[in-house]
Amino acid sequence: MSINESIKNKQMSRQNGIVQPLLTDLYQITMAYAYWKSGKINDVAVFDLFFRTNPFQGEFTIFAGLEECLKFLENFHYSDSDIEYLMQTLPDKTEPEFFAYLKDLTCKDIKLSAIEEGSVVFPRVPLLRIEGPLIVAQLLETTLLTLVNFASLMATNAARYRMVAGKNVSLLEFGLRRAQGPDGGLSASKYAYIGGFDGTSNVLAGKMFNIPVKGTHAHSFVTSFSSLDDIASVVIRHAETQKQCNLLELAIEWRKRVSSITDVSPEEASDGELAALISYALAFPTGFLALVDTYDVKRSGLLNFCAVALALNDCGYRAVGIRIDSGDLAYLSVLARSTFEKISELYKLPWFSKLTIVASNDINEDTILSLNEQGHKIDCFGIGTHLVTCQRQPALGCVYKLVEINGQPRIKLSQDVGKVTIPGHKEAYRLFGADGHALIDLLQRSTEPAPTVGQKVLCRHPFQESKRAYVIPSQVEHLYKEYWRDGNICIPLKPLSEVRERVQTSLRTLRQDIKRNLNPTPYKVAVSDDLYTFIHDLWLQNAPIGELS
């Protein structure tokens, strides 16, 4: 084994340490025993994993989590300690042969078909189709759901932030400290990146998933300095000449010179803050991005930053920018940009006008939309709580339903029509219009011929008889690919960067009115005429007949 393969394997095992067969609900194990005791070992089932409603009051969802699902299938095995624990947990009368059966279970007889990870997906269209032994397929349910639910929710949330922020603004995920535990924090970092974020503050996520890691400093760093006497060393060598420069003297001199531009006297600005910024600049002269709102952006932070940035320039270094974590972000960003531009013009430093302005502080979608309307000058948003906790909607609601057993279709009925399942082994197709945009997703029975370009196809609402339309597609995309068969991953897993690009490519196939933030147009999901008849015939066969007296 090569060193790279060894590192990769270690990363994979660390990544999947918790994702194993006991990461499930107890009733999966008890059902497995009941199936086993009922002689259903050789029964073959088809399960669909899908969701019923798009999240965040939107009309699209991003599918994510497939890679982790495939790794779970690859590593599915009950260890000796798992079996020992189950023997202690299940009732005493559980037959010991069942535990021997579990010990030998793998996913070699499972077949998993799925939509490509990073694709735009819609309600009722199965994201995963799992085929194989009933007991094994049943045991996969909870784990597959937990791997897909949060991943898809997070990727969708991130994609929505990317759309409202626009392509020219950077987005950084700062949510680890607010996430639902360490696993939630790691997943949030990974799927925020897939959804369109540019980096994370989460160092472990950077190491494990090769996500760019970004960060500045906290208010505590600034408040730990109280005066200029707290600076341990003031000397920095010039980037080119290596001549020693006194950064403190230069910063004090620049603070006097630019005070007229900021309309703040040097005496008003905090010396403790200046000491902190000088110390940080001494540590990171090529990456100086400073938090400027510890005391007051306008009266202190901005002036102190500009003084240190100009002092660094005298020493051959260029500052990166500022972060604002409180206050009126639109106003303060405009003030900062205006100040940078004035200094740039006055001192003939073109790069100074383009210093980065990062904003954080409990930012959500509505905040960004409001800032856009106010004409902000922010280059980068650092987003934490609302992103990683998905505060607008904390769960996607994916479900895992049996749709076929031993070749016979199964349907779940409900008084709530939205919860009626679409039975049988199905295929899904995306039909595109002449303008290149996706028109409709079509579910068909797997025995039906695929739709063809230029040929009229009748698309029906699965439950409302009057809703139907003919579509003549200019392009047809078969949504399912076979990712797992005979105990192996059939399609090589793509790096995160390619999945990330897939999200943006897939989103571009949707019309703008489907993606808009306010009152988006619903995207249509339909069934073929044959599948429509099949659903309703099966419905009538299984629905109980009432009796009036």
Coordinates of C-alpha atoms in Angstrom, one line a residue:
M1 CA 0.0 0.0 0.0
S2 CA 1.4 3.5 -0.9
I3 CA 1.7 6.3 1.6
N4 CA -1.1 8.2 -0.1
E5 CA -3.4 5.2 0.0
S6 CA -2.6 4.7 3.7
I7 CA -3.4 8.4 4.5
K8 CA -6.6 8.1 2.5
N9 CA -7.7 5.0 4.3
K10 CA -6.9 6.6 7.7
Q11 CA -8.9 9.6 6.8
M12 CA -11.8 7.5 5.6
S13 CA -11.8 5.4 8.8
R14 CA -11.7 8.5 11.0
Q15 CA -14.4 10.1 8.9
N16 CA -16.8 7.1 9.2
G17 CA -16.0 6.0 12.8
I18 CA -19.6 6.7 14.0
V19 CA -21.3 5.7 10.7
Q20 CA -21.8 2.0 11.3
P21 CA -24.7 -0.5 11.5
L22 CA -25.6 0.3 15.1
L23 CA -26.2 4.0 14.1
T24 CA -29.8 3.0 13.7
D25 CA -33.2 2.8 15.5
L26 CA -33.8 -0.2 17.6
Y27 CA -36.9 -1.1 15.6
Q28 CA -34.8 -1.8 12.6
I29 CA -33.1 -4.6 14.5
T30 CA -36.4 -5.9 16.0
M31 CA -38.0 -5.9 12.5
A32 CA -35.0 -7.7 11.1
Y33 CA -35.5 -10.4 13.8
A34 CA -39.2 -10.6 13.1
Y35 CA -38.5 -10.9 9.3
W36 CA -35.8 -13.6 10.0
K37 CA -38.2 -15.6 12.3
S38 CA -40.9 -15.3 9.6
G39 CA -38.7 -17.0 7.0
K40 CA -38.2 -13.8 4.9
I41 CA -34.5 -14.2 4.5
N42 CA -34.8 -14.7 0.8
D43 CA -37.4 -12.0 0.2
V44 CA -36.2 -9.2 -2.2
A45 CA -37.4 -5.7 -1.7
V46 CA -37.2 -2.3 -3.4
F47 CA -37.1 0.9 -1.2
D48 CA -37.3 4.5 -2.3
L49 CA -35.7 7.3 -0.3
F50 CA -37.3 10.7 -1.1
F51 CA -38.8 13.8 0.5
R52 CA -42.2 15.4 0.2
T53 CA -41.7 19.1 0.4
N54 CA -38.8 21.5 -0.5
P55 CA -37.2 23.2 2.4
F56 CA -37.0 26.9 3.3
Q57 CA -40.2 27.8 1.5
G58 CA -38.3 27.3 -1.7
E59 CA -39.0 25.2 -4.8
F60 CA -35.7 23.3 -5.1
T61 CA -33.4 21.1 -3.1
I62 CA -29.8 20.0 -3.5
F63 CA -29.1 16.3 -3.1
A64 CA -26.1 15.6 -1.0
G65 CA -24.7 12.7 1.2
L66 CA -24.4 10.1 -1.5
E67 CA -20.6 9.6 -1.0
E68 CA -21.2 8.9 2.7
C69 CA -24.0 6.5 1.9
L70 CA -21.7 4.5 -0.4
K71 CA -18.9 4.4 2.2
F72 CA -21.5 3.1 4.7
L73 CA -22.4 0.3 2.4
E74 CA -18.8 -0.5 1.8
N75 CA -18.1 -0.7 5.5
F76 CA -21.3 -2.4 6.6
H77 CA -20.5 -5.1 9.1
Y78 CA -21.5 -6.0 12.6
S79 CA -18.4 -6.4 14.8
D80 CA -18.0 -8.8 17.7
S81 CA -18.7 -6.1 20.2
D82 CA -21.8 -5.0 18.2
I83 CA -23.2 -8.6 18.4
E84 CA -22.4 -8.8 22.0
Y85 CA -24.2 -5.6 22.7
L86 CA -27.3 -6.7 20.7
M87 CA -27.4 -10.0 22.6
Q88 CA -27.6 -8.0 25.8
T89 CA -30.1 -5.6 24.4
L90 CA -32.7 -7.8 22.6
P91 CA -35.1 -9.9 24.6
D92 CA -33.7 -13.0 26.3
K93 CA -35.7 -15.3 24.1
T94 CA -34.1 -14.0 20.9
E95 CA -32.7 -17.1 19.1
P96 CA -28.9 -17.2 19.1
E97 CA -28.9 -18.2 15.4
F98 CA -30.2 -14.7 14.5
F99 CA -27.0 -13.2 15.9
A100 CA -24.9 -15.5 13.8
Y101 CA -27.0 -14.4 10.8
L102 CA -26.3 -10.8 11.6
K103 CA -22.6 -11.4 12.0
D104 CA -22.3 -12.5 8.4
L105 CA -24.4 -9.8 6.8
T106 CA -22.8 -7.4 4.3
C107 CA -24.2 -5.3 1.5
K108 CA -22.9 -7.4 -1.4
D109 CA -26.4 -8.3 -2.6
I110 CA -27.7 -4.7 -2.4
K111 CA -28.0 -2.6 -5.5
L112 CA -28.2 1.2 -5.0
S113 CA -29.2 3.6 -7.8
A114 CA -29.2 7.3 -7.2
I115 CA -29.3 10.8 -8.7
E116 CA -25.9 12.3 -9.0
E117 CA -24.7 14.1 -5.8
G118 CA -24.9 17.9 -6.1
S119 CA -28.0 17.7 -8.4
V120 CA -31.1 19.8 -8.1
V121 CA -33.9 17.5 -6.9
F122 CA -37.6 17.8 -6.2
P123 CA -40.4 16.2 -4.0
R124 CA -41.5 12.7 -4.6
V125 CA -38.6 11.8 -7.0
P126 CA -36.6 9.1 -5.2
L127 CA -33.0 10.3 -4.5
L128 CA -31.9 6.7 -3.8
R129 CA -33.4 3.4 -4.9
I130 CA -32.3 0.4 -2.8
E131 CA -32.8 -3.1 -4.1
G132 CA -31.9 -6.4 -2.5
P133 CA -32.6 -8.7 0.5
L134 CA -35.5 -7.3 2.5
I135 CA -33.7 -7.7 5.9
V136 CA -30.5 -5.9 4.8
A137 CA -32.4 -3.2 2.9
Q138 CA -34.5 -2.6 6.0
L139 CA -31.4 -2.4 8.3
L140 CA -30.0 0.4 6.1
E141 CA -33.0 2.7 6.5
T142 CA -32.2 5.0 9.4
T143 CA -28.5 5.4 8.6
L144 CA -29.1 6.3 5.0
L145 CA -31.8 8.8 6.1
T146 CA -29.5 10.5 8.6
L147 CA -26.7 10.7 6.0
V148 CA -29.0 12.2 3.3
N149 CA -31.4 14.4 5.4
F150 CA -28.9 16.9 7.0
A151 CA -26.5 16.8 4.1
S152 CA -29.2 17.8 1.5
L153 CA -30.7 20.4 3.9
M154 CA -27.3 22.0 4.5
A155 CA -26.3 22.0 0.8
T156 CA -29.6 23.6 -0.1
N157 CA -29.3 26.2 2.6
A158 CA -25.8 27.0 1.4
A159 CA -26.9 27.2 -2.2
R160 CA -29.6 29.7 -1.3
Y161 CA -27.1 31.9 0.5
R162 CA -24.8 31.7 -2.5
M163 CA -27.7 32.9 -4.8
V164 CA -28.7 35.9 -2.7
A165 CA -25.1 36.9 -2.1
G166 CA -24.2 36.8 -5.8
K167 CA -21.2 35.3 -7.5
N168 CA -18.8 38.1 -6.7
V169 CA -19.1 38.0 -2.9
S170 CA -17.2 35.4 -0.9
L171 CA -19.0 33.2 1.7
L172 CA -17.2 31.7 4.7
E173 CA -18.8 29.1 7.0
F174 CA -18.2 30.1 10.7
G175 CA -20.6 27.8 12.4
L176 CA -18.7 25.1 14.3
R177 CA -19.2 26.7 17.7
R178 CA -23.0 26.9 17.1
A179 CA -23.5 23.6 15.3
Q180 CA -25.4 20.5 16.7
G181 CA -22.3 18.8 18.1
P182 CA -19.0 18.0 16.5
D183 CA -20.5 15.7 13.9
G184 CA -23.0 18.3 12.9
G185 CA -20.3 20.8 12.7
L186 CA -18.1 18.7 10.4
S187 CA -21.1 17.8 8.2
A188 CA -22.1 21.5 8.1
S189 CA -18.6 22.5 6.9
K190 CA -18.5 19.9 4.2
Y191 CA -22.0 20.5 2.8
A192 CA -21.8 24.3 3.1
Y193 CA -18.7 24.0 0.8
I194 CA -20.6 21.8 -1.6
G195 CA -23.5 24.2 -1.7
G196 CA -21.3 27.1 -2.7
F197 CA -19.4 28.5 0.3
D198 CA -15.7 29.3 -0.4
G199 CA -14.2 28.3 2.9
T200 CA -14.6 27.4 6.5
S201 CA -13.2 28.3 9.9
N202 CA -13.3 24.6 10.9
V203 CA -9.7 23.4 10.8
L204 CA -10.6 19.7 11.1
A205 CA -13.0 20.0 8.1
G206 CA -10.2 21.6 6.2
K207 CA -7.9 18.7 6.9
M208 CA -10.4 16.0 6.2
F209 CA -12.2 17.4 3.2
N210 CA -9.5 19.7 1.7
I211 CA -11.7 22.8 2.2
P212 CA -9.9 26.2 2.3
V213 CA -9.6 27.3 5.9
K214 CA -10.0 31.0 6.8
G215 CA -10.1 33.1 10.0
T216 CA -9.1 36.3 11.7
H217 CA -9.0 36.9 15.4
A218 CA -11.6 37.4 18.2
H219 CA -12.5 40.4 20.3
S220 CA -10.7 38.8 23.2
F221 CA -7.4 39.2 21.3
V222 CA -8.0 43.0 21.1
T223 CA -9.2 43.3 24.7
S224 CA -6.2 41.4 26.0
F225 CA -4.1 44.6 25.2
S226 CA -4.7 47.7 27.3
S227 CA -1.9 50.0 26.2
L228 CA 1.0 50.4 23.7
D229 CA 3.3 49.1 26.5
D230 CA 1.7 45.7 26.0
I231 CA 3.5 45.2 22.7
A232 CA 6.4 42.7 23.3
S233 CA 8.3 43.6 20.1
V234 CA 7.9 46.4 17.6
V235 CA 10.5 45.4 15.1
I236 CA 9.7 43.8 11.7
R237 CA 12.1 43.3 8.8
H238 CA 11.3 44.9 5.5
A239 CA 9.8 42.3 3.1
E240 CA 12.4 43.1 0.4
T241 CA 15.4 44.9 1.9
Q242 CA 15.3 43.0 5.2
K243 CA 16.0 46.3 6.9
Q244 CA 14.6 46.5 10.4
C245 CA 11.4 48.7 10.7
N246 CA 9.7 50.0 13.9
L247 CA 6.1 49.1 13.2
L248 CA 4.9 50.9 16.3
E249 CA 6.5 54.2 15.4
L250 CA 5.3 54.0 11.8
A251 CA 1.7 53.2 13.0
I252 CA 1.6 56.1 15.4
E253 CA 2.8 58.5 12.7
W254 CA 0.3 57.2 10.2
R255 CA -2.5 57.4 12.8
K256 CA -1.8 61.2 13.0
R257 CA -1.6 61.6 9.3
V258 CA -4.9 59.8 8.4
S259 CA -6.9 61.1 11.3
S260 CA -8.2 64.0 9.2
I261 CA -9.5 61.5 6.6
T262 CA -11.4 59.5 9.1
D263 CA -12.4 62.7 11.0
V264 CA -11.3 61.1 14.3
S265 CA -8.5 62.4 16.4
P266 CA -5.7 60.0 17.5
E267 CA -6.6 60.6 21.1
E268 CA -10.1 59.2 20.5
A269 CA -8.9 55.9 19.2
S270 CA -8.0 53.1 21.6
D271 CA -4.3 52.6 22.2
G272 CA -5.1 49.1 23.5
E273 CA -6.7 48.3 20.1
L274 CA -3.8 49.7 18.2
A275 CA -1.4 47.6 20.3
A276 CA -3.5 44.5 19.5
L277 CA -3.5 45.2 15.7
I278 CA 0.2 46.0 15.6
S279 CA 0.9 42.7 17.5
Y280 CA -1.3 40.8 15.1
A281 CA 0.3 42.4 12.1
L282 CA 3.7 41.5 13.4
A283 CA 2.6 37.9 13.6
F284 CA 0.9 37.9 10.2
P285 CA 2.3 40.6 8.1
T286 CA 1.2 39.0 4.8
G287 CA -2.3 38.0 6.1
F288 CA -3.3 41.0 8.2
L289 CA -7.1 41.0 8.3
A290 CA -8.3 42.7 11.5
L291 CA -11.5 42.8 13.6
V292 CA -12.3 46.5 14.0
D293 CA -15.5 46.7 16.0
T294 CA -14.3 45.7 19.5
Y295 CA -14.8 49.3 20.7
D296 CA -16.2 51.5 17.8
V297 CA -15.6 51.1 14.1
K298 CA -16.0 54.7 13.2
R299 CA -14.2 56.3 16.3
S300 CA -11.4 53.8 16.7
G301 CA -11.2 50.6 14.8
L302 CA -11.1 52.0 11.2
L303 CA -8.4 54.6 12.1
N304 CA -6.3 52.1 13.9
F305 CA -6.5 49.5 11.1
C306 CA -5.6 52.1 8.4
A307 CA -2.6 53.2 10.5
V308 CA -1.2 49.7 10.9
A309 CA -2.0 48.8 7.2
L310 CA -0.1 51.9 6.0
A311 CA 2.8 51.1 8.4
L312 CA 2.9 47.6 7.0
N313 CA 3.0 49.1 3.5
D314 CA 6.1 51.0 4.5
C315 CA 7.7 47.7 5.4
G316 CA 6.8 46.1 2.1
Y317 CA 3.6 44.2 3.1
R318 CA 0.0 44.6 2.0
A319 CA -2.8 44.2 4.5
V320 CA -5.7 42.0 3.5
G321 CA -8.7 43.9 5.1
I322 CA -11.1 44.2 8.0
R323 CA -13.9 42.2 9.6
I324 CA -17.0 44.0 11.1
D325 CA -19.0 41.8 13.6
S326 CA -21.6 44.3 14.8
G327 CA -23.5 47.5 14.1
D328 CA -25.0 48.8 10.9
L329 CA -23.2 46.6 8.4
A330 CA -24.3 48.5 5.3
Y331 CA -23.4 51.9 6.7
L332 CA -20.1 50.8 8.2
S333 CA -19.0 48.9 5.0
V334 CA -19.8 52.0 2.9
L335 CA -17.8 54.2 5.4
A336 CA -14.9 51.8 5.4
R337 CA -14.8 51.5 1.6
S338 CA -15.0 55.3 1.3
T339 CA -12.1 55.7 3.7
F340 CA -10.0 53.2 1.8
E341 CA -10.7 54.9 -1.5
K342 CA -9.7 58.3 0.0
I343 CA -6.4 57.0 1.3
S344 CA -5.8 55.1 -1.9
E345 CA -6.2 58.3 -3.9
L346 CA -4.3 60.6 -1.5
Y347 CA -1.3 58.3 -1.1
K348 CA -1.3 56.8 -4.6
L349 CA -1.9 53.3 -3.4
P350 CA -4.4 51.7 -5.8
W351 CA -4.5 48.4 -3.9
F352 CA -5.7 50.1 -0.7
S353 CA -9.1 50.9 -2.3
K354 CA -9.7 47.2 -2.8
L355 CA -9.0 46.0 0.7
T356 CA -11.4 43.2 1.7
I357 CA -14.4 44.0 3.9
V358 CA -15.7 40.9 5.8
A359 CA -19.0 41.1 7.6
S360 CA -20.3 38.7 10.2
N361 CA -22.9 38.9 13.0
D362 CA -25.9 36.5 12.9
I363 CA -26.4 36.9 9.2
N364 CA -29.2 35.1 7.4
E365 CA -30.7 35.2 3.9
D366 CA -33.0 38.2 4.7
T367 CA -30.0 40.1 6.1
I368 CA -28.1 39.7 2.9
L369 CA -31.2 40.7 0.8
S370 CA -31.6 43.8 2.9
L371 CA -27.9 44.7 2.7
N372 CA -28.1 44.3 -1.1
E373 CA -31.0 46.8 -1.2
Q374 CA -28.9 49.2 1.0
G375 CA -26.0 49.2 -1.4
H376 CA -23.4 47.6 1.0
K377 CA -19.7 47.4 0.1
I378 CA -19.1 44.0 1.7
D379 CA -16.8 41.6 -0.1
C380 CA -17.2 38.6 2.1
F381 CA -19.8 37.2 4.6
G382 CA -18.9 35.0 7.5
I383 CA -22.0 33.1 8.4
G384 CA -22.5 30.7 11.3
T385 CA -25.7 30.0 13.3
H386 CA -28.4 30.5 10.7
L387 CA -26.4 28.4 8.2
V388 CA -25.3 25.4 10.2
T389 CA -28.4 25.0 12.3
C390 CA -30.7 25.6 9.3
Q391 CA -32.8 27.8 11.6
R392 CA -35.5 28.5 9.0
Q393 CA -36.2 24.7 8.8
P394 CA -34.3 22.3 11.0
A395 CA -35.1 19.1 9.0
L396 CA -35.7 18.0 5.4
G397 CA -38.0 15.1 6.2
C398 CA -36.7 12.4 3.8
V399 CA -38.5 9.1 4.2
Y400 CA -37.7 5.5 3.2
K401 CA -40.6 3.5 1.9
L402 CA -41.1 0.0 0.6
V403 CA -42.4 0.1 -2.9
E404 CA -42.0 -3.5 -4.1
I405 CA -41.5 -6.9 -2.5
N406 CA -40.7 -10.1 -4.5
G407 CA -41.7 -8.3 -7.7
Q408 CA -45.1 -7.2 -6.2
P409 CA -45.8 -3.5 -5.9
R410 CA -46.5 -2.0 -2.5
I411 CA -48.3 1.3 -1.7
K412 CA -48.7 3.2 1.6
L413 CA -52.2 4.9 1.8
S414 CA -53.1 7.8 4.0
Q415 CA -56.0 10.3 4.4
D416 CA -53.3 12.9 3.7
V417 CA -52.8 12.4 -0.1
G418 CA -49.4 14.0 0.2
K419 CA -48.3 10.9 2.2
V420 CA -49.5 8.3 -0.4
T421 CA -46.4 6.6 -1.9
I422 CA -45.8 6.0 -5.5
P423 CA -45.5 2.2 -5.8
G424 CA -43.3 -0.1 -7.9
H425 CA -39.8 -0.1 -9.4
K426 CA -39.5 3.3 -11.2
E427 CA -37.2 5.4 -13.4
A428 CA -37.0 9.1 -13.3
Y429 CA -36.3 11.5 -16.2
R430 CA -35.8 15.2 -16.5
L431 CA -37.3 16.7 -19.6
F432 CA -35.9 20.0 -21.0
G433 CA -37.5 22.7 -23.1
A434 CA -36.1 24.3 -26.2
D435 CA -34.5 27.1 -24.1
G436 CA -32.3 24.6 -22.3
H437 CA -34.2 24.9 -19.0
A438 CA -35.6 21.9 -17.1
L439 CA -39.4 21.7 -17.7
I440 CA -40.5 18.7 -15.6
D441 CA -39.4 15.6 -13.8
L442 CA -41.2 12.5 -15.0
L443 CA -41.5 9.2 -13.1
Q444 CA -42.3 6.1 -15.1
R445 CA -42.6 2.4 -14.4
S446 CA -39.2 0.7 -15.2
T447 CA -40.9 -1.5 -17.8
E448 CA -41.8 1.5 -19.9
P449 CA -39.6 2.8 -22.7
A450 CA -37.7 6.0 -21.9
P451 CA -39.1 9.3 -23.3
T452 CA -37.3 10.4 -26.4
V453 CA -36.3 13.8 -27.8
G454 CA -38.9 15.4 -30.0
Q455 CA -41.6 12.8 -29.1
K456 CA -44.7 14.0 -27.3
V457 CA -45.2 12.5 -23.8
L458 CA -48.3 12.8 -21.6
C459 CA -47.3 14.0 -18.1
R460 CA -49.8 13.6 -15.3
H461 CA -50.1 14.8 -11.7
P462 CA -49.8 11.6 -9.6
F463 CA -53.0 12.3 -7.6
Q464 CA -55.0 15.0 -9.4
E465 CA -56.8 13.7 -12.5
S466 CA -57.4 17.0 -14.2
K467 CA -53.7 18.1 -14.0
R468 CA -52.0 16.8 -17.1
A469 CA -50.0 18.2 -20.0
Y470 CA -48.2 17.1 -23.1
V471 CA -44.4 17.7 -23.2
I472 CA -42.2 17.5 -26.3
P473 CA -38.7 17.4 -24.8
S474 CA -35.6 18.9 -26.6
Q475 CA -33.4 16.9 -24.2
V476 CA -34.0 14.0 -21.9
E477 CA -31.8 13.2 -18.9
H478 CA -32.1 9.8 -17.1
L479 CA -31.6 10.7 -13.5
Y480 CA -30.5 7.4 -12.0
K481 CA -27.1 5.9 -12.2
E482 CA -26.1 2.6 -10.6
Y483 CA -23.6 3.5 -7.9
W484 CA -23.4 0.2 -5.9
R485 CA -23.6 -3.4 -7.0
D486 CA -22.0 -6.8 -6.1
G487 CA -20.3 -5.3 -3.0
N488 CA -18.5 -2.5 -5.0
I489 CA -18.9 1.2 -5.8
C490 CA -19.5 1.2 -9.6
I491 CA -18.8 4.8 -10.3
P492 CA -15.7 6.5 -9.0
L493 CA -16.5 9.1 -6.3
K494 CA -15.9 12.7 -7.4
P495 CA -13.8 15.1 -5.3
L496 CA -15.7 17.7 -3.3
S497 CA -14.7 20.5 -5.7
E498 CA -16.5 18.7 -8.6
V499 CA -19.6 18.0 -6.6
R500 CA -19.6 21.7 -5.7
E501 CA -19.4 22.6 -9.4
R502 CA -22.2 20.2 -10.1
V503 CA -24.5 22.2 -7.8
Q504 CA -24.0 25.4 -9.7
T505 CA -24.3 23.7 -13.1
S506 CA -27.5 22.0 -12.0
L507 CA -29.0 25.2 -10.6
R508 CA -28.3 26.9 -14.0
T509 CA -30.8 24.5 -15.6
L510 CA -33.7 26.0 -13.6
R511 CA -35.6 29.1 -14.6
Q512 CA -35.0 32.1 -12.4
D513 CA -38.6 32.2 -11.2
I514 CA -38.2 28.8 -9.7
K515 CA -35.1 29.9 -7.8
R516 CA -36.3 33.3 -6.6
N517 CA -36.5 34.0 -2.9
L518 CA -40.0 35.4 -2.8
N519 CA -43.0 33.3 -4.1
P520 CA -41.0 31.0 -6.4
T521 CA -42.8 29.1 -9.1
P522 CA -43.3 25.4 -8.2
Y523 CA -41.3 23.0 -10.4
K524 CA -43.5 20.2 -11.8
V525 CA -43.0 16.5 -11.0
A526 CA -45.3 14.2 -13.0
V527 CA -45.9 10.5 -13.6
S528 CA -46.5 8.8 -17.0
D529 CA -50.0 7.9 -18.0
D530 CA -49.2 4.2 -17.4
L531 CA -47.8 4.9 -13.9
Y532 CA -50.8 7.1 -13.1
T533 CA -53.2 4.2 -13.9
F534 CA -51.0 1.7 -12.0
I535 CA -51.1 3.9 -8.8
H536 CA -54.8 4.4 -8.8
D537 CA -55.6 0.8 -9.6
L538 CA -53.4 -0.3 -6.7
W539 CA -55.0 2.3 -4.5
L540 CA -58.4 1.0 -5.1
Q541 CA -57.3 -2.6 -4.5
N542 CA -55.8 -1.7 -1.1
A543 CA -58.2 0.9 0.2
P544 CA -60.8 -0.5 2.6
I545 CA -64.4 -0.2 1.5
G546 CA -66.6 1.5 4.1
E547 CA -70.2 0.4 4.9
L548 CA -73.1 2.8 5.7
S549 CA -76.0 1.7 7.8

